[in-house]
Amino acid sequence: MFNEDGVGKVIALRIASLVDADSAWHNYLWQVGTLRAMSDCMALADSNTTEARVQYVINTARRIIKNDPVLLGRRRGQVLDSMPKKADQFRSGTHSYFVLQHEIGQLESEYFSLWQRFIASIDECEDPISTKLDLNLISCYIAGHLRWCGFSDKWILKHCNYHIKHRPEDSTLEEMLTSAARVAQNGPGEYTFLVPLPVNGEYDLDSEPPWLSKSEFEGKFAEYMPGEEMPKNAGGLIFQAPAIEKYRATELFAKFLQDALARGRLVEAKLELKPDGGAWMHPGSNALDLPDLASTTFIPLESLAMGGDRWKLQKLRPDVEAGLDLLSNIGAVSMRSACVTTWAMVETMFADASDFGSLADISDRPADLLTCMYVTDLFDKLASSHMMLGDDELSVKLNGADMYRRVELTVDSLLAARTLCVDAEHGPILLQQARNLAVETGRFNVIRAEFSESIRRLYGSRNEIVHAGVIEPYGMGENLRVAAKLLAAVLDESLRHSQVSREPVALVAAKCRWLLNRVEIGADIAGLTTFHEN
């Protein structure tokens, strides 16, 4: 485990929070890493998407490359030179396509090494409060790369927590990253899942895999699970998935089950996958609980809760009601369908008649709202931290102030380089992010662009599904998971706002854009807190 509370441990903790499904939306990773951004360009070159979309993705990738902490000097220049300049000249099979393909292959082979050298060059015991390292930026790029390598968020979280809390030997960020690199370099292995079918079902014994007859299922079960008791069955299902680790394989299995059940509904099949039937995974001989697998991540909306097991059922404003209806499909339908309905929520709440023909641009509207929400929460959390941990005149003033004044006092303290009290684990990054925004307000544009990019990736997946008939657009699972988390936060804020105002959500988003345009210096930041006022 980590024995020192330096920058190494803070970065490890931040990576863990970025991939934790239970993290609040503003702590979850919505950015992508360098290789994912470059691969997005390759995926679009093979599609029939518009030149405007391709150019946007190229520009986004170039910005991500320029900010990469481990691509420095000549190496950064090489990667940027490999990127296509113009979308109209970048298509599958062109010279620029092959150049980028070679660069991705080369960078993939050395990227972990670049990070290992970078981490080895820093002092992991350095004080995270005074460091000049951009701790959040480093954490986001590492977490984004681990995702791109094929690791599930659950594996990354468990890997981080093992090194932070449970590893018997001393841990460092360098060792944590090196051990992940070793797993990635081993490549994917094949995982096999077996699902016994209930004995009261009616099945065609001549069916082909993934259906298995009773004798075929029992043969496979004895082969893969020799130490397990044979479950009662009338045959079964088999699913095999190449994956880098078991949690990623389980995600693929969950998607298979969800798609299988959705198809079964179309033929009025009587098949039920009983919870007590379970499923088994090899390697590992692990028994799995089917109800946990048959749906994607549920995103709770706090504003709907009434306490206990009750929730609000009264009719809401039409735009909010429609948004609720569309977002509630997540977990009840296939991932492809969820991409379509989740994007439909964005159109329903933020589009107007003038937007048709450039629908991707409406992603900027929820991004404006998310930016105001994010910044307000960031500075208010910092103020709350000092109220709890500080014992000075500032803590007294903060305790008696409203949100506008708390943010104002916090910004003033940061600009005057006064000490603010934060916890040792997550506080240093909170403090660094707030200080950077107060000193350099141009960073607001970066945050807004990242939110917009996340929602545009969902739009890209939706377009490939609807207009090109693509079965599984590149990055679809991550695009949906991230965008749904952000849009659930937008909907939650819309619910809160609808309880005190008749303003449509689109008007609130427009107000956020207006407020962001007025931020020129740090002292203007407090004005963003007024976005939810009537």
mmCIF file of C-alpha atoms in Angstrom, residues 92-389:
data_model
loop_
_atom_site.group_PDB
_atom_site.id
_atom_site.type_symbol
_atom_site.label_atom_id
_atom_site.label_comp_id
_atom_site.label_asym_id
_atom_site.label_seq_id
_atom_site.Cartn_x
_atom_site.Cartn_y
_atom_site.Cartn_z
ATOM 1 C CA SER A 92 -9.977 4.883 -45.513
ATOM 2 C CA GLY A 93 -7.173 3.820 -47.853
ATOM 3 C CA THR A 94 -5.703 7.290 -48.374
ATOM 4 C CA HIS A 95 -2.079 8.233 -47.670
ATOM 5 C CA SER A 96 -3.030 10.252 -44.541
ATOM 6 C CA TYR A 97 -5.040 7.267 -43.275
ATOM 7 C CA PHE A 98 -2.045 4.931 -43.523
ATOM 8 C CA VAL A 99 0.296 7.471 -41.884
ATOM 9 C CA LEU A 100 -2.029 7.779 -38.892
ATOM 10 C CA GLN A 101 -2.437 4.008 -38.744
ATOM 11 C CA HIS A 102 1.350 3.575 -38.459
ATOM 12 C CA GLU A 103 1.605 6.260 -35.777
ATOM 13 C CA ILE A 104 -1.135 4.695 -33.644
ATOM 14 C CA GLY A 105 0.649 1.334 -33.835
ATOM 15 C CA GLN A 106 3.963 2.878 -32.815
ATOM 16 C CA LEU A 107 2.516 5.006 -30.018
ATOM 17 C CA GLU A 108 0.530 2.075 -28.649
ATOM 18 C CA SER A 109 3.719 0.028 -28.314
ATOM 19 C CA GLU A 110 5.548 2.741 -26.347
ATOM 20 C CA TYR A 111 2.849 4.691 -24.500
ATOM 21 C CA PHE A 112 3.069 2.791 -21.211
ATOM 22 C CA SER A 113 6.843 3.209 -21.301
ATOM 23 C CA LEU A 114 6.465 6.954 -21.780
ATOM 24 C CA TRP A 115 4.267 7.105 -18.689
ATOM 25 C CA GLN A 116 6.596 4.899 -16.674
ATOM 26 C CA ARG A 117 9.541 7.183 -17.501
ATOM 27 C CA PHE A 118 7.469 10.252 -16.671
ATOM 28 C CA ILE A 119 6.369 8.885 -13.281
ATOM 29 C CA ALA A 120 9.928 7.726 -12.508
ATOM 30 C CA SER A 121 11.161 11.270 -13.138
ATOM 31 C CA ILE A 122 8.932 12.883 -10.509
ATOM 32 C CA ASP A 123 9.138 12.768 -6.732
ATOM 33 C CA GLU A 124 6.067 10.790 -5.698
ATOM 34 C CA CYS A 125 6.472 12.044 -2.122
ATOM 35 C CA GLU A 126 6.286 15.705 -3.179
ATOM 36 C CA ASP A 127 3.708 17.808 -1.356
ATOM 37 C CA PRO A 128 0.563 17.765 -3.541
ATOM 38 C CA ILE A 129 -0.492 21.208 -2.295
ATOM 39 C CA SER A 130 2.616 22.977 -3.608
ATOM 40 C CA THR A 131 3.454 20.843 -6.653
ATOM 41 C CA LYS A 132 3.545 22.344 -10.122
ATOM 42 C CA LEU A 133 2.359 19.059 -11.669
ATOM 43 C CA ASP A 134 -1.203 19.184 -13.046
ATOM 44 C CA LEU A 135 -2.521 16.331 -10.914
ATOM 45 C CA ASN A 136 -5.973 16.121 -12.467
ATOM 46 C CA LEU A 137 -4.624 16.225 -16.022
ATOM 47 C CA ILE A 138 -2.166 13.413 -15.299
ATOM 48 C CA SER A 139 -4.890 11.324 -13.647
ATOM 49 C CA CYS A 140 -7.316 11.779 -16.544
ATOM 50 C CA TYR A 141 -4.779 10.793 -19.199
ATOM 51 C CA ILE A 142 -3.710 7.677 -17.288
ATOM 52 C CA ALA A 143 -7.316 6.607 -16.598
ATOM 53 C CA GLY A 144 -8.264 7.302 -20.212
ATOM 54 C CA HIS A 145 -5.405 5.143 -21.474
ATOM 55 C CA LEU A 146 -6.322 2.256 -19.177
ATOM 56 C CA ARG A 147 -9.851 2.376 -20.571
ATOM 57 C CA TRP A 148 -8.529 2.427 -24.129
ATOM 58 C CA CYS A 149 -6.390 -0.655 -23.415
ATOM 59 C CA GLY A 150 -9.594 -2.598 -22.732
ATOM 60 C CA PHE A 151 -9.713 -2.496 -18.947
ATOM 61 C CA SER A 152 -13.167 -2.106 -17.424
ATOM 62 C CA ASP A 153 -13.790 0.690 -14.928
ATOM 63 C CA LYS A 154 -14.349 -1.967 -12.251
ATOM 64 C CA TRP A 155 -10.932 -3.536 -12.867
ATOM 65 C CA ILE A 156 -9.180 -0.155 -12.809
ATOM 66 C CA LEU A 157 -10.919 0.763 -9.546
ATOM 67 C CA LYS A 158 -10.005 -2.545 -7.894
ATOM 68 C CA HIS A 159 -6.434 -2.306 -9.189
ATOM 69 C CA CYS A 160 -6.030 1.188 -7.720
ATOM 70 C CA ASN A 161 -7.621 0.252 -4.395
ATOM 71 C CA TYR A 162 -5.410 -2.825 -4.090
ATOM 72 C CA HIS A 163 -2.274 -0.709 -4.418
ATOM 73 C CA ILE A 164 -3.618 2.133 -2.277
ATOM 74 C CA LYS A 165 -5.005 0.044 0.593
ATOM 75 C CA HIS A 166 -4.337 -3.684 0.422
ATOM 76 C CA ARG A 167 -1.018 -4.626 -1.232
ATOM 77 C CA PRO A 168 1.211 -6.109 1.515
ATOM 78 C CA GLU A 169 4.351 -4.584 0.013
ATOM 79 C CA ASP A 170 4.980 -0.874 -0.353
ATOM 80 C CA SER A 171 3.238 0.586 -3.410
ATOM 81 C CA THR A 172 4.004 3.500 -5.652
ATOM 82 C CA LEU A 173 2.234 5.035 -8.614
ATOM 83 C CA GLU A 174 5.057 3.732 -10.803
ATOM 84 C CA GLU A 175 4.519 0.148 -9.591
ATOM 85 C CA MET A 176 0.739 0.477 -9.963
ATOM 86 C CA LEU A 177 1.138 1.563 -13.583
ATOM 87 C CA THR A 178 3.850 -1.014 -14.345
ATOM 88 C CA SER A 179 1.689 -3.910 -13.128
ATOM 89 C CA ALA A 180 -1.245 -2.671 -15.261
ATOM 90 C CA ALA A 181 1.093 -2.496 -18.273
ATOM 91 C CA ARG A 182 2.095 -6.117 -17.746
ATOM 92 C CA VAL A 183 -1.560 -7.222 -17.819
ATOM 93 C CA ALA A 184 -2.224 -5.149 -20.952
ATOM 94 C CA GLN A 185 0.831 -6.545 -22.734
ATOM 95 C CA ASN A 186 -0.379 -10.113 -22.117
ATOM 96 C CA GLY A 187 -3.302 -9.336 -24.412
ATOM 97 C CA PRO A 188 -6.857 -10.672 -24.253
ATOM 98 C CA GLY A 189 -7.813 -14.195 -23.268
ATOM 99 C CA GLU A 190 -11.021 -16.096 -23.960
ATOM 100 C CA TYR A 191 -13.731 -16.219 -21.314
ATOM 101 C CA THR A 192 -16.615 -18.689 -21.546
ATOM 102 C CA PHE A 193 -20.034 -18.162 -19.955
ATOM 103 C CA LEU A 194 -22.638 -20.894 -19.482
ATOM 104 C CA VAL A 195 -26.296 -20.186 -18.656
ATOM 105 C CA PRO A 196 -28.558 -23.133 -17.704
ATOM 106 C CA LEU A 197 -32.106 -22.884 -19.044
ATOM 107 C CA PRO A 198 -35.051 -23.680 -16.747
ATOM 108 C CA VAL A 199 -36.355 -27.223 -16.955
ATOM 109 C CA ASN A 200 -39.922 -26.137 -17.790
ATOM 110 C CA GLY A 201 -38.956 -24.448 -21.064
ATOM 111 C CA GLU A 202 -39.502 -25.681 -24.599
ATOM 112 C CA TYR A 203 -36.348 -25.776 -26.720
ATOM 113 C CA ASP A 204 -35.360 -27.165 -30.097
ATOM 114 C CA LEU A 205 -32.742 -29.827 -29.483
ATOM 115 C CA ASP A 206 -31.277 -29.257 -32.937
ATOM 116 C CA SER A 207 -30.500 -25.568 -32.296
ATOM 117 C CA GLU A 208 -26.975 -24.304 -32.928
ATOM 118 C CA PRO A 209 -24.794 -22.327 -30.481
ATOM 119 C CA PRO A 210 -25.274 -20.178 -28.542
ATOM 120 C CA TRP A 211 -28.146 -22.579 -27.807
ATOM 121 C CA LEU A 212 -27.026 -25.877 -26.279
ATOM 122 C CA SER A 213 -29.060 -29.056 -25.874
ATOM 123 C CA LYS A 214 -29.139 -30.686 -22.447
ATOM 124 C CA SER A 215 -26.357 -33.128 -23.325
ATOM 125 C CA GLU A 216 -24.247 -30.392 -24.960
ATOM 126 C CA PHE A 217 -24.689 -28.058 -21.992
ATOM 127 C CA GLU A 218 -23.790 -30.732 -19.456
ATOM 128 C CA GLY A 219 -20.768 -31.698 -21.521
ATOM 129 C CA LYS A 220 -19.527 -28.118 -21.648
ATOM 130 C CA PHE A 221 -20.278 -27.588 -17.953
ATOM 131 C CA ALA A 222 -18.296 -30.695 -16.977
ATOM 132 C CA GLU A 223 -15.422 -29.505 -19.184
ATOM 133 C CA TYR A 224 -15.239 -25.940 -17.886
ATOM 134 C CA MET A 225 -16.520 -26.364 -14.307
ATOM 135 C CA PRO A 226 -15.224 -29.772 -13.170
ATOM 136 C CA GLY A 227 -15.446 -28.906 -9.491
ATOM 137 C CA GLU A 228 -19.007 -27.533 -9.581
ATOM 138 C CA GLU A 229 -22.287 -29.372 -9.028
ATOM 139 C CA MET A 230 -24.271 -29.742 -12.246
ATOM 140 C CA PRO A 231 -27.215 -27.283 -12.211
ATOM 141 C CA LYS A 232 -30.706 -28.451 -13.144
ATOM 142 C CA ASN A 233 -31.236 -27.592 -16.789
ATOM 143 C CA ALA A 234 -33.030 -28.316 -20.046
ATOM 144 C CA GLY A 235 -30.056 -27.160 -22.059
ATOM 145 C CA GLY A 236 -28.406 -23.779 -21.956
ATOM 146 C CA LEU A 237 -26.689 -20.835 -23.584
ATOM 147 C CA ILE A 238 -22.965 -20.462 -24.234
ATOM 148 C CA PHE A 239 -21.157 -17.173 -24.819
ATOM 149 C CA GLN A 240 -17.442 -16.686 -25.426
ATOM 150 C CA ALA A 241 -15.693 -13.347 -25.278
ATOM 151 C CA PRO A 242 -12.075 -12.239 -25.782
ATOM 152 C CA ALA A 243 -11.208 -9.788 -23.004
ATOM 153 C CA ILE A 244 -8.190 -8.474 -21.169
ATOM 154 C CA GLU A 245 -9.719 -9.206 -17.742
ATOM 155 C CA LYS A 246 -12.780 -10.846 -16.235
ATOM 156 C CA TYR A 247 -14.806 -7.726 -15.439
ATOM 157 C CA ARG A 248 -14.589 -6.586 -19.045
ATOM 158 C CA ALA A 249 -15.626 -10.085 -20.144
ATOM 159 C CA THR A 250 -18.597 -9.907 -17.774
ATOM 160 C CA GLU A 251 -19.652 -6.594 -19.340
ATOM 161 C CA LEU A 252 -19.619 -8.221 -22.774
ATOM 162 C CA PHE A 253 -21.646 -11.115 -21.415
ATOM 163 C CA ALA A 254 -24.196 -8.717 -19.936
ATOM 164 C CA LYS A 255 -24.591 -7.061 -23.335
ATOM 165 C CA PHE A 256 -25.057 -10.457 -24.986
ATOM 166 C CA LEU A 257 -27.780 -11.364 -22.482
ATOM 167 C CA GLN A 258 -29.513 -8.045 -22.904
ATOM 168 C CA ASP A 259 -29.541 -8.390 -26.697
ATOM 169 C CA ALA A 260 -30.716 -12.023 -26.474
ATOM 170 C CA LEU A 261 -33.641 -11.147 -24.211
ATOM 171 C CA ALA A 262 -34.591 -8.186 -26.414
ATOM 172 C CA ARG A 263 -34.714 -10.440 -29.474
ATOM 173 C CA GLY A 264 -36.768 -12.985 -27.570
ATOM 174 C CA ARG A 265 -39.431 -10.375 -26.860
ATOM 175 C CA LEU A 266 -39.939 -9.937 -30.596
ATOM 176 C CA VAL A 267 -41.095 -13.548 -31.018
ATOM 177 C CA GLU A 268 -43.093 -13.708 -27.786
ATOM 178 C CA ALA A 269 -40.764 -16.372 -26.460
ATOM 179 C CA LYS A 270 -41.591 -17.806 -23.054
ATOM 180 C CA LEU A 271 -37.937 -18.099 -22.052
ATOM 181 C CA GLU A 272 -37.163 -16.696 -18.613
ATOM 182 C CA LEU A 273 -33.661 -16.572 -17.213
ATOM 183 C CA LYS A 274 -34.425 -17.361 -13.579
ATOM 184 C CA PRO A 275 -32.317 -15.570 -10.949
ATOM 185 C CA ASP A 276 -31.766 -18.839 -9.107
ATOM 186 C CA GLY A 277 -30.414 -20.407 -12.300
ATOM 187 C CA GLY A 278 -27.396 -18.138 -12.390
ATOM 188 C CA ALA A 279 -24.543 -18.360 -14.852
ATOM 189 C CA TRP A 280 -20.962 -19.620 -14.704
ATOM 190 C CA MET A 281 -17.755 -18.105 -16.023
ATOM 191 C CA HIS A 282 -14.525 -19.828 -17.044
ATOM 192 C CA PRO A 283 -11.724 -19.329 -16.198
ATOM 193 C CA GLY A 284 -12.550 -18.935 -12.534
ATOM 194 C CA SER A 285 -15.606 -21.203 -12.179
ATOM 195 C CA ASN A 286 -17.396 -18.129 -10.866
ATOM 196 C CA ALA A 287 -21.163 -18.203 -10.356
ATOM 197 C CA LEU A 288 -22.799 -14.973 -11.509
ATOM 198 C CA ASP A 289 -26.130 -13.416 -10.583
ATOM 199 C CA LEU A 290 -28.187 -12.829 -13.733
ATOM 200 C CA PRO A 291 -30.267 -9.839 -12.542
ATOM 201 C CA ASP A 292 -27.048 -7.868 -12.045
ATOM 202 C CA LEU A 293 -26.044 -8.590 -15.629
ATOM 203 C CA ALA A 294 -29.269 -7.994 -17.537
ATOM 204 C CA SER A 295 -29.185 -4.194 -17.421
ATOM 205 C CA THR A 296 -26.723 -1.394 -17.943
ATOM 206 C CA THR A 297 -25.707 1.006 -15.198
ATOM 207 C CA PHE A 298 -28.695 2.686 -13.551
ATOM 208 C CA ILE A 299 -28.324 6.407 -13.013
ATOM 209 C CA PRO A 300 -30.369 7.630 -10.025
ATOM 210 C CA LEU A 301 -31.968 11.068 -10.044
ATOM 211 C CA GLU A 302 -31.926 12.488 -6.534
ATOM 212 C CA SER A 303 -34.583 15.085 -7.317
ATOM 213 C CA LEU A 304 -37.199 12.376 -7.882
ATOM 214 C CA ALA A 305 -36.742 10.810 -4.447
ATOM 215 C CA MET A 306 -39.266 11.501 -1.672
ATOM 216 C CA GLY A 307 -37.634 9.405 1.023
ATOM 217 C CA GLY A 308 -38.037 5.727 1.756
ATOM 218 C CA ASP A 309 -39.277 3.760 -1.243
ATOM 219 C CA ARG A 310 -41.448 6.511 -2.708
ATOM 220 C CA TRP A 311 -40.805 8.870 -5.600
ATOM 221 C CA LYS A 312 -42.493 11.838 -7.221
ATOM 222 C CA LEU A 313 -45.220 10.954 -9.704
ATOM 223 C CA GLN A 314 -46.866 14.290 -10.400
ATOM 224 C CA LYS A 315 -46.748 15.618 -13.969
ATOM 225 C CA LEU A 316 -43.815 17.877 -14.731
ATOM 226 C CA ARG A 317 -43.142 20.472 -17.419
ATOM 227 C CA PRO A 318 -43.351 18.811 -20.871
ATOM 228 C CA ASP A 319 -39.620 19.103 -21.664
ATOM 229 C CA VAL A 320 -38.632 17.590 -18.302
ATOM 230 C CA GLU A 321 -41.311 14.894 -18.524
ATOM 231 C CA ALA A 322 -40.093 13.931 -22.001
ATOM 232 C CA GLY A 323 -36.476 13.889 -20.846
ATOM 233 C CA LEU A 324 -37.355 11.562 -17.966
ATOM 234 C CA ASP A 325 -39.209 9.215 -20.275
ATOM 235 C CA LEU A 326 -36.328 8.978 -22.749
ATOM 236 C CA LEU A 327 -33.537 8.606 -20.184
ATOM 237 C CA SER A 328 -35.458 5.936 -18.255
ATOM 238 C CA ASN A 329 -34.916 3.540 -21.174
ATOM 239 C CA ILE A 330 -31.307 2.992 -20.104
ATOM 240 C CA GLY A 331 -31.105 -0.481 -18.647
ATOM 241 C CA ALA A 332 -34.433 -1.555 -20.159
ATOM 242 C CA VAL A 333 -33.319 -1.736 -23.786
ATOM 243 C CA SER A 334 -30.232 -2.726 -25.753
ATOM 244 C CA MET A 335 -27.199 -0.463 -25.746
ATOM 245 C CA ARG A 336 -27.901 0.555 -29.347
ATOM 246 C CA SER A 337 -31.457 1.576 -28.491
ATOM 247 C CA ALA A 338 -30.254 3.403 -25.386
ATOM 248 C CA CYS A 339 -27.844 5.468 -27.514
ATOM 249 C CA VAL A 340 -30.734 6.564 -29.732
ATOM 250 C CA THR A 341 -33.145 7.446 -26.917
ATOM 251 C CA THR A 342 -30.494 9.155 -24.779
ATOM 252 C CA TRP A 343 -29.573 11.445 -27.665
ATOM 253 C CA ALA A 344 -33.295 12.005 -28.294
ATOM 254 C CA MET A 345 -33.447 13.425 -24.770
ATOM 255 C CA VAL A 346 -30.886 16.068 -25.782
ATOM 256 C CA GLU A 347 -32.913 17.051 -28.841
ATOM 257 C CA THR A 348 -36.165 17.114 -26.888
ATOM 258 C CA MET A 349 -34.825 19.410 -24.178
ATOM 259 C CA PHE A 350 -32.456 21.680 -26.102
ATOM 260 C CA ALA A 351 -33.198 21.733 -29.864
ATOM 261 C CA ASP A 352 -35.475 24.047 -31.802
ATOM 262 C CA ALA A 353 -36.593 24.228 -35.424
ATOM 263 C CA SER A 354 -33.566 26.279 -36.462
ATOM 264 C CA ASP A 355 -31.156 23.511 -35.432
ATOM 265 C CA PHE A 356 -32.041 20.881 -38.001
ATOM 266 C CA GLY A 357 -29.085 20.327 -40.276
ATOM 267 C CA SER A 358 -26.590 21.024 -37.482
ATOM 268 C CA LEU A 359 -27.916 18.971 -34.573
ATOM 269 C CA ALA A 360 -24.458 18.121 -33.249
ATOM 270 C CA ASP A 361 -24.047 21.763 -32.236
ATOM 271 C CA ILE A 362 -26.834 21.545 -29.666
ATOM 272 C CA SER A 363 -24.377 19.507 -27.551
ATOM 273 C CA ASP A 364 -22.918 22.878 -26.565
ATOM 274 C CA ARG A 365 -26.127 23.778 -24.686
ATOM 275 C CA PRO A 366 -26.099 21.044 -22.042
ATOM 276 C CA ALA A 367 -22.312 21.588 -21.970
ATOM 277 C CA ASP A 368 -22.904 25.231 -20.945
ATOM 278 C CA LEU A 369 -25.207 24.101 -18.158
ATOM 279 C CA LEU A 370 -22.774 21.396 -17.023
ATOM 280 C CA THR A 371 -19.914 23.907 -16.949
ATOM 281 C CA CYS A 372 -21.817 26.264 -14.649
ATOM 282 C CA MET A 373 -22.871 23.337 -12.458
ATOM 283 C CA TYR A 374 -19.324 21.972 -12.322
ATOM 284 C CA VAL A 375 -17.634 25.267 -11.490
ATOM 285 C CA THR A 376 -20.240 26.232 -8.891
ATOM 286 C CA ASP A 377 -19.894 22.851 -7.200
ATOM 287 C CA LEU A 378 -16.084 22.964 -7.316
ATOM 288 C CA PHE A 379 -15.767 26.309 -5.543
ATOM 289 C CA ASP A 380 -18.599 25.616 -3.121
ATOM 290 C CA LYS A 381 -16.944 22.314 -2.107
ATOM 291 C CA LEU A 382 -13.686 24.116 -1.504
ATOM 292 C CA ALA A 383 -15.528 26.653 0.645
ATOM 293 C CA SER A 384 -17.265 23.862 2.582
ATOM 294 C CA SER A 385 -13.921 22.145 3.156
ATOM 295 C CA HIS A 386 -12.424 25.285 4.666
ATOM 296 C CA MET A 387 -15.525 25.811 6.815
ATOM 297 C CA MET A 388 -15.091 22.337 8.310
ATOM 298 C CA LEU A 389 -11.304 22.234 8.625
#
